[in-house]
PDB file of C-alpha atoms in Angstrom:
ATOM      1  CA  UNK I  25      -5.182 -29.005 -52.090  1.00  0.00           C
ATOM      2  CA  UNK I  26      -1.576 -29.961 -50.556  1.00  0.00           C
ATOM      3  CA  UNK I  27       0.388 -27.831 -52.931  1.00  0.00           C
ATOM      4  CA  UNK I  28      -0.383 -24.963 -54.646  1.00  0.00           C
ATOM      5  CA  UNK I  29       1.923 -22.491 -56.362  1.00  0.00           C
ATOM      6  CA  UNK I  30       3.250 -20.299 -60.024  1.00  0.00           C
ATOM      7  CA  UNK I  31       6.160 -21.543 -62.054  1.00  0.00           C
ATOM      8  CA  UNK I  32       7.530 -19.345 -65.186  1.00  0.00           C
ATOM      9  CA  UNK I  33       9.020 -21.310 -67.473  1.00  0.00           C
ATOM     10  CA  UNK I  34      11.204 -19.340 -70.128  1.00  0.00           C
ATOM     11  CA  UNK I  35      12.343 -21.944 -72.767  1.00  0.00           C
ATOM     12  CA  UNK I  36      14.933 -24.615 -70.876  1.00  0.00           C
ATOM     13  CA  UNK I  37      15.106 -22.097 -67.640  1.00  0.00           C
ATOM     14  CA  UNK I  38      12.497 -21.888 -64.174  1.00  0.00           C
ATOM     15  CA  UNK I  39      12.977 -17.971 -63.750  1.00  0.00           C
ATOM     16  CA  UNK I  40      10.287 -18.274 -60.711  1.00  0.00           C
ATOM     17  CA  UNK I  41       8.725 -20.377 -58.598  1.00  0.00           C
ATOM     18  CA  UNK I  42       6.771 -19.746 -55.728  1.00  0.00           C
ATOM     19  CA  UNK I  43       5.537 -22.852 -53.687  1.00  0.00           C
ATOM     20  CA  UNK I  44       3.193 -22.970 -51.172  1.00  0.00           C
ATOM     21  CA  UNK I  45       2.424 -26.414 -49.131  1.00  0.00           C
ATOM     22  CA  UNK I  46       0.026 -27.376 -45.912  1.00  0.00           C
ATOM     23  CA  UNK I  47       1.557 -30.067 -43.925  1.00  0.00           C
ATOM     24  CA  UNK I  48      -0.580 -32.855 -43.529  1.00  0.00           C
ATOM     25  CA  UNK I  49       0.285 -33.511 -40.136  1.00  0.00           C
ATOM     26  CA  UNK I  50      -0.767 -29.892 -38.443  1.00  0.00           C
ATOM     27  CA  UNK I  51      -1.842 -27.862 -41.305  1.00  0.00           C
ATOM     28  CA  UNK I  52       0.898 -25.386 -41.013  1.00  0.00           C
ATOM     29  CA  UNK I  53       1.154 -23.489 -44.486  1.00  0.00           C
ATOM     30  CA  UNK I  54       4.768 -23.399 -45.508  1.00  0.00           C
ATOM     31  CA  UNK I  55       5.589 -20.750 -48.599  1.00  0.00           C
ATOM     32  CA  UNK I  56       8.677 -20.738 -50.195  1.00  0.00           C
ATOM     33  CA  UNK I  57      10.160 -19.506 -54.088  1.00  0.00           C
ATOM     34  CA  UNK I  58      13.256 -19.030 -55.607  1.00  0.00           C
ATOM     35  CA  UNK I  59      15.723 -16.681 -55.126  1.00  0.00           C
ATOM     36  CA  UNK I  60      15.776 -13.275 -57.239  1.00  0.00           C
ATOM     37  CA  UNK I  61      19.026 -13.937 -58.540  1.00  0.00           C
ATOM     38  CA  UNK I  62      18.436 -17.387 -59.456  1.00  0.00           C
ATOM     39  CA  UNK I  63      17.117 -19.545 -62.254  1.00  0.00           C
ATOM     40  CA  UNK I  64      16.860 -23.385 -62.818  1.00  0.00           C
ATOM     41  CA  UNK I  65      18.205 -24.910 -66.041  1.00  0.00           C
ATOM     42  CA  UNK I  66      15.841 -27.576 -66.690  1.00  0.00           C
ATOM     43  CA  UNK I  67      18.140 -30.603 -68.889  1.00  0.00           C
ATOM     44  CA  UNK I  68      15.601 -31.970 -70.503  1.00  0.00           C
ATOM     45  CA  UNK I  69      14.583 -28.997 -72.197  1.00  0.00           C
ATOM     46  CA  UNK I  70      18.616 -28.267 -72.985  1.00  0.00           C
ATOM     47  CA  UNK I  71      19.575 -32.163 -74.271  1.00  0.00           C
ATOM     48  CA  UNK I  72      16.793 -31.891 -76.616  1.00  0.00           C
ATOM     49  CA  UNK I  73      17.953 -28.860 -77.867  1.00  0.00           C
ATOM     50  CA  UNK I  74      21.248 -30.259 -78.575  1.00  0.00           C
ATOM     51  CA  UNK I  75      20.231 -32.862 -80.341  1.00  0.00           C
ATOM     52  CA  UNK I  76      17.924 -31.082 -82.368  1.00  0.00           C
ATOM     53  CA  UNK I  77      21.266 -28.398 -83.136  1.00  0.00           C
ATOM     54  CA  UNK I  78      23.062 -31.756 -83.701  1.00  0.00           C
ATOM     55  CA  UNK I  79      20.235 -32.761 -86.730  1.00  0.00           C
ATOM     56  CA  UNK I  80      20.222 -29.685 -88.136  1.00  0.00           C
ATOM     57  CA  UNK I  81      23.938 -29.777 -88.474  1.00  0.00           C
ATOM     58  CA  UNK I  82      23.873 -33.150 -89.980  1.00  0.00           C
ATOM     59  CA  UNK I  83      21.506 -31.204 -92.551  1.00  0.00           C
ATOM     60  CA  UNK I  84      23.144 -28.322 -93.523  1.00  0.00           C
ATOM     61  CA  UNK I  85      27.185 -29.516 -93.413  1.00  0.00           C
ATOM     62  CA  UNK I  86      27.746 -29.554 -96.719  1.00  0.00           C
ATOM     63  CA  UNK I  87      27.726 -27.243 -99.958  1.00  0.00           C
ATOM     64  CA  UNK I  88      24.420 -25.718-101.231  1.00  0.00           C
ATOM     65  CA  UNK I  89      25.378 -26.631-104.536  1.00  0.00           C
ATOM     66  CA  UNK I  90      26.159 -30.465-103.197  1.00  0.00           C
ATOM     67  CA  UNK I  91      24.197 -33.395-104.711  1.00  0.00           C
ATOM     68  CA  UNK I  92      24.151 -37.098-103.534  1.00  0.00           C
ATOM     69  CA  UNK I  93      25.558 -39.507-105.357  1.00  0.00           C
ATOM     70  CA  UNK I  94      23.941 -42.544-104.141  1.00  0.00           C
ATOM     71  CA  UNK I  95      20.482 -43.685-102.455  1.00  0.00           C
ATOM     72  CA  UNK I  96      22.636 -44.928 -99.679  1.00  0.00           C
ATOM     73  CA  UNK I  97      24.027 -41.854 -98.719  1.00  0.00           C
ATOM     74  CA  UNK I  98      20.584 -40.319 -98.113  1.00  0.00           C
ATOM     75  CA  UNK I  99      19.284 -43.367 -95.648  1.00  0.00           C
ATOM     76  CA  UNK I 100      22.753 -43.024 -93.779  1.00  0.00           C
ATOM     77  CA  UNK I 101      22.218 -39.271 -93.247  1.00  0.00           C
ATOM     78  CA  UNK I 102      18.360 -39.560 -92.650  1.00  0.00           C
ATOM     79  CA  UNK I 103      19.356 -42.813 -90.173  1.00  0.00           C
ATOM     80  CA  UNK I 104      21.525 -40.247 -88.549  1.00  0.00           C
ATOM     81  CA  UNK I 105      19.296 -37.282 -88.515  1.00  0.00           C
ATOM     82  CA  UNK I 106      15.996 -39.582 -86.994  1.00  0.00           C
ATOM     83  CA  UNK I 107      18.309 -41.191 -84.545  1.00  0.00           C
ATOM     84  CA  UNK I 108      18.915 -37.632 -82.537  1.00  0.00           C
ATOM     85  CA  UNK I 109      15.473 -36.318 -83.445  1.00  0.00           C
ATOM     86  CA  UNK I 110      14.295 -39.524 -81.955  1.00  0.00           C
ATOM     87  CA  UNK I 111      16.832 -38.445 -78.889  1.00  0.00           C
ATOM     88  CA  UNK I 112      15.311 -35.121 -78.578  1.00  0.00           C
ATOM     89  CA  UNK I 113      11.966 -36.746 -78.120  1.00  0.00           C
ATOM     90  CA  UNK I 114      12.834 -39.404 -75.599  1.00  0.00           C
ATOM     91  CA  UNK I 115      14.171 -36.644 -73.470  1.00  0.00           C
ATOM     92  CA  UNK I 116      11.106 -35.491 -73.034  1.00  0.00           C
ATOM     93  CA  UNK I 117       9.065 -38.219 -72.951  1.00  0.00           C
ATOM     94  CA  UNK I 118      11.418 -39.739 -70.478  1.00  0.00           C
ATOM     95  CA  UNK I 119      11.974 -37.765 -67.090  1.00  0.00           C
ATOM     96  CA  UNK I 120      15.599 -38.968 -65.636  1.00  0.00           C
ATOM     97  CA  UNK I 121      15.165 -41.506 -62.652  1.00  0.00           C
ATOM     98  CA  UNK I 122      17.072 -40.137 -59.759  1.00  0.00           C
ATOM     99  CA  UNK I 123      17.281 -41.759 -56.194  1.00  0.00           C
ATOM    100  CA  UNK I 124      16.383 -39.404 -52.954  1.00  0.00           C
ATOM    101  CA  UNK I 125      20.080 -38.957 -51.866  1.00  0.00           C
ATOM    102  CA  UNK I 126      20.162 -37.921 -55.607  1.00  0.00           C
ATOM    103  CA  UNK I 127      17.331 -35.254 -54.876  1.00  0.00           C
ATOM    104  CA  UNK I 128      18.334 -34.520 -51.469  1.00  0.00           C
ATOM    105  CA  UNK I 129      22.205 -33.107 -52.913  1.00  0.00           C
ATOM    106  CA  UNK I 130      20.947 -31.351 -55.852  1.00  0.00           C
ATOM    107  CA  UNK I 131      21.307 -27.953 -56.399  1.00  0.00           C
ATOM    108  CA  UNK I 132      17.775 -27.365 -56.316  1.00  0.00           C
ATOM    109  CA  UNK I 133      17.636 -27.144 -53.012  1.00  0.00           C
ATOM    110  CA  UNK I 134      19.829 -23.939 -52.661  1.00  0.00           C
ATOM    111  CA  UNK I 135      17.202 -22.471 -54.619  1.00  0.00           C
ATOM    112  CA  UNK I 136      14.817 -21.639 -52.116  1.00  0.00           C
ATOM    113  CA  UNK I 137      13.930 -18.548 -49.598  1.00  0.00           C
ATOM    114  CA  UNK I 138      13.545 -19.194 -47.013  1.00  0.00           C
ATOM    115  CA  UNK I 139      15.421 -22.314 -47.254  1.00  0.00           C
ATOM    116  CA  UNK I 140      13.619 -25.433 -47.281  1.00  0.00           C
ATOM    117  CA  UNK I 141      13.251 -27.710 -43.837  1.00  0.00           C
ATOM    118  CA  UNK I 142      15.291 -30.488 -43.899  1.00  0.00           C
ATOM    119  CA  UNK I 143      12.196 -32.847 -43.894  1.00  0.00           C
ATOM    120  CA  UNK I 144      11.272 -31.226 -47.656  1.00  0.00           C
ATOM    121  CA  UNK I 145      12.360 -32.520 -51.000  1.00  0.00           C
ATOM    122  CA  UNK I 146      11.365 -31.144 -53.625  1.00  0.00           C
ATOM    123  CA  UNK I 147      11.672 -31.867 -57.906  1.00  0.00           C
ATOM    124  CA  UNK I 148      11.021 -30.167 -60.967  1.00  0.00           C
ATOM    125  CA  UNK I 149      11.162 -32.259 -64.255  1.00  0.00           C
ATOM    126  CA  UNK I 150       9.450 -32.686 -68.185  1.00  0.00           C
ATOM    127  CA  UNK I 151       7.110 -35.576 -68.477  1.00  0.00           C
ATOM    128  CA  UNK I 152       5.503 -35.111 -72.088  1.00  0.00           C
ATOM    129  CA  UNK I 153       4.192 -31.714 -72.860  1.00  0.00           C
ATOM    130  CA  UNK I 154       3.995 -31.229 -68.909  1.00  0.00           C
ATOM    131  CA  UNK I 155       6.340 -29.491 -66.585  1.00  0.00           C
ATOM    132  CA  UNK I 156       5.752 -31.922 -63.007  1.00  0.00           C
ATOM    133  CA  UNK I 157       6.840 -30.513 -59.518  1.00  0.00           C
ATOM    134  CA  UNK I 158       7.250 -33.402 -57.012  1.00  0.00           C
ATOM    135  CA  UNK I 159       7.293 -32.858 -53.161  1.00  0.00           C
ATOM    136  CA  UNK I 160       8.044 -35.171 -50.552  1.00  0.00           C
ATOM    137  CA  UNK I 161       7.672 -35.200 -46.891  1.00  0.00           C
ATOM    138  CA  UNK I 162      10.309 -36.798 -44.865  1.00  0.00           C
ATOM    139  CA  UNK I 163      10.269 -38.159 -41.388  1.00  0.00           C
ATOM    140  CA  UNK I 164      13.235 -39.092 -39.161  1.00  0.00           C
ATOM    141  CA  UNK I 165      14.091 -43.144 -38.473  1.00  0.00           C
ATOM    142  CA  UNK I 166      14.920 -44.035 -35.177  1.00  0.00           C
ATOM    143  CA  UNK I 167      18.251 -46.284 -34.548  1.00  0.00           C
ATOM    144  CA  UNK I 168      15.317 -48.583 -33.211  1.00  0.00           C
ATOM    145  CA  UNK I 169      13.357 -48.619 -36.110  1.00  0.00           C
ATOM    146  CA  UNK I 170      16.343 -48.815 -38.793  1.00  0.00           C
ATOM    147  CA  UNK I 171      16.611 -52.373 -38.154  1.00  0.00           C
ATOM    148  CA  UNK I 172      14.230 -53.091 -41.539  1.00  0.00           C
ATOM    149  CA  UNK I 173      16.003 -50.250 -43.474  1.00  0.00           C
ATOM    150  CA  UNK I 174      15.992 -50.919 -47.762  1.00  0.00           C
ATOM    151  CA  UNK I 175      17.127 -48.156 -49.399  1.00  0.00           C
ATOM    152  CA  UNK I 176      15.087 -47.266 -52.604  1.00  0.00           C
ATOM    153  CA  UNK I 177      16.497 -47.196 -56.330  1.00  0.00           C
ATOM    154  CA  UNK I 178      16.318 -44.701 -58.746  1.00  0.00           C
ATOM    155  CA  UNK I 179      12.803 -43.695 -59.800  1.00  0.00           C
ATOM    156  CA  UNK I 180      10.729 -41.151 -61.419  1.00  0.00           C
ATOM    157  CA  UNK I 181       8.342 -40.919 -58.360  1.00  0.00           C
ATOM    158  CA  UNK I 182       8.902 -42.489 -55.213  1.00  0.00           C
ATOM    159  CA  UNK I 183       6.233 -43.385 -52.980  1.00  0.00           C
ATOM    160  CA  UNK I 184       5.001 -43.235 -49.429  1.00  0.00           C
ATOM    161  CA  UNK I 185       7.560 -45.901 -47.447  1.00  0.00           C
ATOM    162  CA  UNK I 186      10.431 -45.557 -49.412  1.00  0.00           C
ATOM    163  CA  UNK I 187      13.773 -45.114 -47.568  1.00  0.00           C
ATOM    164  CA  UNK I 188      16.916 -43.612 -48.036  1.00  0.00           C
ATOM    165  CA  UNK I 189      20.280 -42.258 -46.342  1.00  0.00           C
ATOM    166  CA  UNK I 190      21.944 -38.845 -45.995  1.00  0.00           C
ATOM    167  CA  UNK I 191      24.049 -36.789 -44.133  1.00  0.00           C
ATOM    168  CA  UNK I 192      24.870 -39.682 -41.742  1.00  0.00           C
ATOM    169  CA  UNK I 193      20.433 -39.696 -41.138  1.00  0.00           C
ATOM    170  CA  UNK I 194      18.090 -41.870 -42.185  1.00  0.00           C
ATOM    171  CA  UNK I 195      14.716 -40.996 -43.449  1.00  0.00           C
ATOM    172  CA  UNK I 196      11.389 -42.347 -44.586  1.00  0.00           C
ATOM    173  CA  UNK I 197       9.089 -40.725 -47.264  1.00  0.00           C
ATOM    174  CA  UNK I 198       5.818 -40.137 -45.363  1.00  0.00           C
ATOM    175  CA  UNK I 199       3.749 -37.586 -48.065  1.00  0.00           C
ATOM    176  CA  UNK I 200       4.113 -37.425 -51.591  1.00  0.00           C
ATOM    177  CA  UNK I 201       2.717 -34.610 -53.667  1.00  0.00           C
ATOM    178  CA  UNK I 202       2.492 -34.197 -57.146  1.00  0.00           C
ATOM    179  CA  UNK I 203       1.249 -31.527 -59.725  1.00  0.00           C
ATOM    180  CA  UNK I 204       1.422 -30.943 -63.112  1.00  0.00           C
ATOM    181  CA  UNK I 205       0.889 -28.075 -65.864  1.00  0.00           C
ATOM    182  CA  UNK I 206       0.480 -28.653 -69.779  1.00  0.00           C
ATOM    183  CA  UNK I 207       3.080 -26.439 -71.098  1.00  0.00           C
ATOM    184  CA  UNK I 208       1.888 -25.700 -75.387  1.00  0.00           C
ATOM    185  CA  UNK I 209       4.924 -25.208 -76.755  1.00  0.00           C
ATOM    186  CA  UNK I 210       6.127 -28.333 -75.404  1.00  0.00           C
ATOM    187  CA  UNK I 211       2.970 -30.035 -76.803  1.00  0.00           C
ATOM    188  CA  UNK I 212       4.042 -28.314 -80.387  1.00  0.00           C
ATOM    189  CA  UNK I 213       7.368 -29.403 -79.846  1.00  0.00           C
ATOM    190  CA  UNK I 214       6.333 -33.214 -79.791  1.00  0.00           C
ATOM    191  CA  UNK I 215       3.956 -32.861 -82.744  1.00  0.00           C
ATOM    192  CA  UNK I 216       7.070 -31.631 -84.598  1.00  0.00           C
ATOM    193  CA  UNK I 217       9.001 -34.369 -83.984  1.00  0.00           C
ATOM    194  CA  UNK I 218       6.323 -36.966 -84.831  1.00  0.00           C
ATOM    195  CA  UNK I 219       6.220 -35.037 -87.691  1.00  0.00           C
ATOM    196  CA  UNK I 220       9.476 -34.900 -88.766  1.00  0.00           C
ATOM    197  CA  UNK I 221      10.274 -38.342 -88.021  1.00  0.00           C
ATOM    198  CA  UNK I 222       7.664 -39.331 -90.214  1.00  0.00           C
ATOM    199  CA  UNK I 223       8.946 -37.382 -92.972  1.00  0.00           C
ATOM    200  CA  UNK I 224      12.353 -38.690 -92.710  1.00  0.00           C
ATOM    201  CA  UNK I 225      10.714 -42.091 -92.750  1.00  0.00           C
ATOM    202  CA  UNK I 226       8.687 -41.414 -96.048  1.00  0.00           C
ATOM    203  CA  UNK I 227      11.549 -39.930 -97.784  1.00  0.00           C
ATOM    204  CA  UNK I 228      13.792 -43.273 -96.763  1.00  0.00           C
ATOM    205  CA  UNK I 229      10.845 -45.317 -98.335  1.00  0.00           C
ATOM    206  CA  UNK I 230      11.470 -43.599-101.336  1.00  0.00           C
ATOM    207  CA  UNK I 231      14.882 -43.964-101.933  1.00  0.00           C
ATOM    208  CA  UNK I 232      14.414 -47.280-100.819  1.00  0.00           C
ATOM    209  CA  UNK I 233      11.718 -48.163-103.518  1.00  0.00           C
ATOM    210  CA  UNK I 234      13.674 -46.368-106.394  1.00  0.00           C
ATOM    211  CA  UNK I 235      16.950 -48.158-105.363  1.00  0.00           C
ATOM    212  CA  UNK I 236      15.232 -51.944-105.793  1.00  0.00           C
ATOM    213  CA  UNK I 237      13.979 -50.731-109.080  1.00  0.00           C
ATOM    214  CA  UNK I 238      17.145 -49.443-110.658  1.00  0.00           C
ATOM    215  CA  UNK I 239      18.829 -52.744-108.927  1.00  0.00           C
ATOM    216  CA  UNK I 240      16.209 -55.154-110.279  1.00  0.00           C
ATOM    217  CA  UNK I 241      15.798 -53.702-113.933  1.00  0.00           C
ATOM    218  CA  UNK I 242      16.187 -55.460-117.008  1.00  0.00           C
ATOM    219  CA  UNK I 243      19.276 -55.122-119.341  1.00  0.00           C
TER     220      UNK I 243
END
């Protein structure tokens, strides 16, 4: 009931986004989406892509007419192909962990009209075949109450109580917010690779079964 808004996602770009989010603390209703003229490249979304370009060249770099000499030389190109189709999946399945200072200086905060409060963070990343948007709340530490300041790592999701510095200021996270949307095509996209991988895999099995037979035969 904290957040509540519409994201369009158009392959690896957020063309729109419109946000809106009751504060806890007096129920004011902030609203806030992106710019007209801007969009947000999500790099999840373009480093799979790249590696899935990346297999697909490993496929199709060579002559049509070409034929492999050796079992070998189809595990080394199928180790190669399933080792950036296994990439492309772990991109996915594995959002980036980013401190708050990390958050705090990204770009996505330019994004915004109006411009977001300073005591607003706000993330957009892939976890699966879901597209998550992450808000936190911030709150001010006093010089007196800095005295038991830890900064927090890198993480996914940071919680309630974690601490960090910027701009010569030092906050505390005091509301976390989280939502999520299944996005299909990403759901497709994950089936695929399974998929894929698993062909790779039976085809290796092969050419591993027929290459211990033609080693092993009798003269």
């Amino acid at each position: 009931d904290q957040v509540k808004g519409v994201l369009t996602l158009q392959g690896d770009a957020l063309c729109q986004a419109d946000v809106n989010l009751k504060m806890p603390r007096n129920n004011q209703l902030l609203h806030f989406a992106f710019r007209e003229d801007k969009q947000w490249k999500l790099q999840q979304i373009q480093d799979a892509r790249n590696h899935v370009n990346q297999a697909i060249y490993l496929l199709m770099n060579r002559d049509v007419n070409y034929q492999f000499k050796t079992g070998s030389e189809v595990l080394k190109l199928m180790d190669a192909v399933m080792l950036q189709l296994s990439r492309a999946r772990n991109r996915l399945t594995t959002p980036a962990t980013l401190t708050l200072p990390e958050i705090a200086s990204s770009g996505l905060t330019k994004m915004f009209t109006p411009a977001l409060p300073p005591d607003i963070l706000v993330n957009f990343y892939i976890n699966l075949n879901k597209l998550c948007l992450t808000v936190y709340q911030l709150h001010v530490l006093q010089p007196s109450t800095t005295k038991n300041f830890k900064p927090a790592g890198g993480s996914i999701l940071h919680n309630p109580g974690a601490m960090f510095e910027f701009g010569n200021q030092r906050y505390e996270v005091s509301h976390v917010h989280k939502v999520e949307c299944v996005i299909p095509w990403l759901n497709d996209a994950l089936v695929f690779f399974t998929v894929s991988l698993q062909l790779c895999q039976q085809l290796k099995d092969k050419i591993s079964v027929f290459s211990s037979y033609w080693n092993y035969r009798p003269y």
